[in-house]
Amino acid sequence: MRKLISTGSPFEKTAGYSRAVVQGDWCFVSGTTGYDYMTMTMPESVEEQTRACLATIVAALEEGGFSLADVVRAHYYVTDQDYVDRVFPILGEAFGDIRPAATMIVCKLNKPEMKIEIEVTALRRPA
C-alpha cells in the first residue's frame, strides 16, 4: 500500500513531489525547510527554521502512522558552517534518544531565505 502525504505547499504541486510517501512499513519524508506552509512565511533564524522543519516532519510522520521515534535515517543540509553548532542542540532534543544514522552537509539551498533543510526516513517499529 502506498500513501502520499501533502502539506498543501505550492512547491509540492509545482515540482511534482509529496511531503512524504508511505510504502508498507517505511515512510520517506522529503527534504523539509522551515516554511510555515499555512502562511508561506519563513522564520528568520536558523534555530526557528530548524524547529519549523521538525514540526512539519512530525506532522507528516503522524499522518502516515509513524512517530519521530521511528526515524532511522536523517540528512541535514545547512547553508553556513556556523549554523552547525547552533542547530545541534535542537536536533539533539528531537533525536537524542532515537539516534538515527545521520549526515550533515553544508551547501546552498533553493531559496536564499532557506538556512536548513531536513530529510528523514522512518521504519515502523514492531508493536
mmCIF file of C-alpha atoms in Angstrom:
data_model
loop_
_atom_site.group_PDB
_atom_site.id
_atom_site.type_symbol
_atom_site.label_atom_id
_atom_site.label_comp_id
_atom_site.label_asym_id
_atom_site.label_seq_id
_atom_site.Cartn_x
_atom_site.Cartn_y
_atom_site.Cartn_z
ATOM 1 C CA MET A 1 0.000 0.000 0.000
ATOM 2 C CA ARG A 2 1.333 3.427 -0.966
ATOM 3 C CA LYS A 3 0.125 6.635 0.664
ATOM 4 C CA LEU A 4 1.111 10.142 -0.437
ATOM 5 C CA ILE A 5 1.183 12.860 2.224
ATOM 6 C CA SER A 6 0.980 16.571 1.391
ATOM 7 C CA THR A 7 1.329 19.772 3.405
ATOM 8 C CA GLY A 8 -0.541 21.702 0.715
ATOM 9 C CA SER A 9 2.647 23.590 -0.147
ATOM 10 C CA PRO A 10 2.609 25.067 -3.647
ATOM 11 C CA PHE A 11 6.148 23.682 -4.053
ATOM 12 C CA GLU A 12 4.790 20.118 -3.973
ATOM 13 C CA LYS A 13 2.480 20.681 -6.927
ATOM 14 C CA THR A 14 4.939 22.786 -8.930
ATOM 15 C CA ALA A 15 7.866 20.373 -8.505
ATOM 16 C CA GLY A 16 5.757 17.196 -8.508
ATOM 17 C CA TYR A 17 6.606 15.661 -5.149
ATOM 18 C CA SER A 18 4.939 14.617 -1.887
ATOM 19 C CA ARG A 19 5.936 15.791 1.577
ATOM 20 C CA ALA A 20 6.138 12.115 2.461
ATOM 21 C CA VAL A 21 5.486 8.732 0.905
ATOM 22 C CA VAL A 22 4.456 5.748 2.996
ATOM 23 C CA GLN A 23 5.214 2.369 1.469
ATOM 24 C CA GLY A 24 4.461 -0.555 3.763
ATOM 25 C CA ASP A 25 6.420 -0.120 6.990
ATOM 26 C CA TRP A 26 8.536 2.694 5.549
ATOM 27 C CA CYS A 27 7.960 6.445 5.489
ATOM 28 C CA PHE A 28 10.169 8.661 3.333
ATOM 29 C CA VAL A 29 9.889 12.346 4.240
ATOM 30 C CA SER A 30 11.116 14.774 1.585
ATOM 31 C CA GLY A 31 13.618 17.484 2.334
ATOM 32 C CA THR A 32 11.730 19.907 4.561
ATOM 33 C CA THR A 33 12.592 23.565 5.061
ATOM 34 C CA GLY A 34 11.396 25.964 7.740
ATOM 35 C CA TYR A 35 8.366 27.384 5.926
ATOM 36 C CA ASP A 36 5.069 27.740 7.721
ATOM 37 C CA TYR A 37 3.001 26.197 4.928
ATOM 38 C CA MET A 38 -0.226 27.833 6.144
ATOM 39 C CA THR A 39 1.174 31.356 5.707
ATOM 40 C CA MET A 40 4.118 30.564 3.387
ATOM 41 C CA THR A 41 6.396 32.588 5.648
ATOM 42 C CA MET A 42 9.914 31.661 6.712
ATOM 43 C CA PRO A 43 11.284 32.337 10.199
ATOM 44 C CA GLU A 44 14.439 34.455 10.229
ATOM 45 C CA SER A 45 16.772 32.451 12.474
ATOM 46 C CA VAL A 46 18.218 29.032 11.709
ATOM 47 C CA GLU A 47 17.038 27.879 15.136
ATOM 48 C CA GLU A 48 13.422 28.807 14.385
ATOM 49 C CA GLN A 49 13.704 27.263 10.932
ATOM 50 C CA THR A 50 15.012 24.028 12.458
ATOM 51 C CA ARG A 51 12.069 23.844 14.858
ATOM 52 C CA ALA A 52 9.651 24.544 11.989
ATOM 53 C CA CYS A 53 11.258 21.792 9.879
ATOM 54 C CA LEU A 54 10.875 19.330 12.721
ATOM 55 C CA ALA A 55 7.229 20.311 13.326
ATOM 56 C CA THR A 56 6.392 19.743 9.655
ATOM 57 C CA ILE A 57 8.235 16.408 9.691
ATOM 58 C CA VAL A 58 6.456 15.240 12.851
ATOM 59 C CA ALA A 59 3.067 16.153 11.330
ATOM 60 C CA ALA A 60 3.874 14.223 8.123
ATOM 61 C CA LEU A 61 5.081 11.206 10.078
ATOM 62 C CA GLU A 62 1.990 11.208 12.280
ATOM 63 C CA GLU A 63 -0.315 11.494 9.267
ATOM 64 C CA GLY A 64 1.384 8.380 7.908
ATOM 65 C CA GLY A 65 1.001 6.491 11.200
ATOM 66 C CA PHE A 66 4.594 6.958 12.359
ATOM 67 C CA SER A 67 6.352 8.918 15.093
ATOM 68 C CA LEU A 68 9.693 10.659 15.352
ATOM 69 C CA ALA A 69 10.902 7.599 17.303
ATOM 70 C CA ASP A 70 10.573 5.556 14.076
ATOM 71 C CA VAL A 71 13.211 7.662 12.261
ATOM 72 C CA VAL A 72 16.211 5.541 11.239
ATOM 73 C CA ARG A 73 17.977 7.968 8.864
ATOM 74 C CA ALA A 74 18.305 11.765 8.790
ATOM 75 C CA HIS A 75 20.000 14.135 6.363
ATOM 76 C CA TYR A 76 20.600 17.731 7.445
ATOM 77 C CA TYR A 77 21.575 20.460 4.988
ATOM 78 C CA VAL A 78 22.679 23.880 6.273
ATOM 79 C CA THR A 79 23.819 26.898 4.273
ATOM 80 C CA ASP A 80 26.546 28.075 6.651
ATOM 81 C CA GLN A 81 29.081 26.100 8.667
ATOM 82 C CA ASP A 82 28.408 28.408 11.629
ATOM 83 C CA TYR A 83 24.850 27.030 11.781
ATOM 84 C CA VAL A 84 26.038 23.527 12.656
ATOM 85 C CA ASP A 85 26.727 24.271 16.328
ATOM 86 C CA ARG A 86 23.524 26.316 16.554
ATOM 87 C CA VAL A 87 21.238 23.516 15.339
ATOM 88 C CA PHE A 88 22.958 20.546 17.007
ATOM 89 C CA PRO A 89 21.270 21.171 20.406
ATOM 90 C CA ILE A 90 17.828 21.390 18.746
ATOM 91 C CA LEU A 91 18.440 18.202 16.778
ATOM 92 C CA GLY A 92 19.712 16.586 19.960
ATOM 93 C CA GLU A 93 16.468 17.478 21.755
ATOM 94 C CA ALA A 94 14.461 15.845 18.979
ATOM 95 C CA PHE A 95 16.646 12.841 18.150
ATOM 96 C CA GLY A 96 18.881 12.371 21.225
ATOM 97 C CA ASP A 97 17.300 9.119 22.412
ATOM 98 C CA ILE A 98 16.334 7.965 18.902
ATOM 99 C CA ARG A 99 19.833 8.350 17.457
ATOM 100 C CA PRO A 100 19.170 7.736 13.754
ATOM 101 C CA ALA A 101 22.021 7.364 11.298
ATOM 102 C CA ALA A 102 22.638 10.964 10.215
ATOM 103 C CA THR A 103 24.610 13.184 7.875
ATOM 104 C CA MET A 104 25.048 16.964 7.892
ATOM 105 C CA ILE A 105 26.102 18.791 4.759
ATOM 106 C CA VAL A 106 26.938 22.483 4.267
ATOM 107 C CA CYS A 107 25.564 23.633 0.901
ATOM 108 C CA LYS A 108 23.357 26.123 -0.903
ATOM 109 C CA LEU A 109 19.593 25.599 -0.823
ATOM 110 C CA ASN A 110 16.904 26.511 -3.376
ATOM 111 C CA LYS A 111 15.955 29.929 -1.964
ATOM 112 C CA PRO A 112 18.171 32.474 -0.186
ATOM 113 C CA GLU A 113 15.900 32.599 2.884
ATOM 114 C CA MET A 114 16.346 28.846 3.474
ATOM 115 C CA LYS A 115 19.016 28.118 6.078
ATOM 116 C CA ILE A 116 18.330 24.445 6.817
ATOM 117 C CA GLU A 117 16.618 21.501 5.174
ATOM 118 C CA ILE A 118 15.947 18.159 6.871
ATOM 119 C CA GLU A 119 15.053 14.838 5.239
ATOM 120 C CA VAL A 120 14.210 11.675 7.195
ATOM 121 C CA THR A 121 13.377 8.029 6.614
ATOM 122 C CA ALA A 122 11.337 6.085 9.157
ATOM 123 C CA LEU A 123 10.745 2.367 9.660
ATOM 124 C CA ARG A 124 7.682 1.381 11.665
ATOM 125 C CA ARG A 125 8.705 -0.343 14.885
ATOM 126 C CA PRO A 126 7.001 -3.607 15.826
ATOM 127 C CA ALA A 127 4.054 -3.088 18.183
#
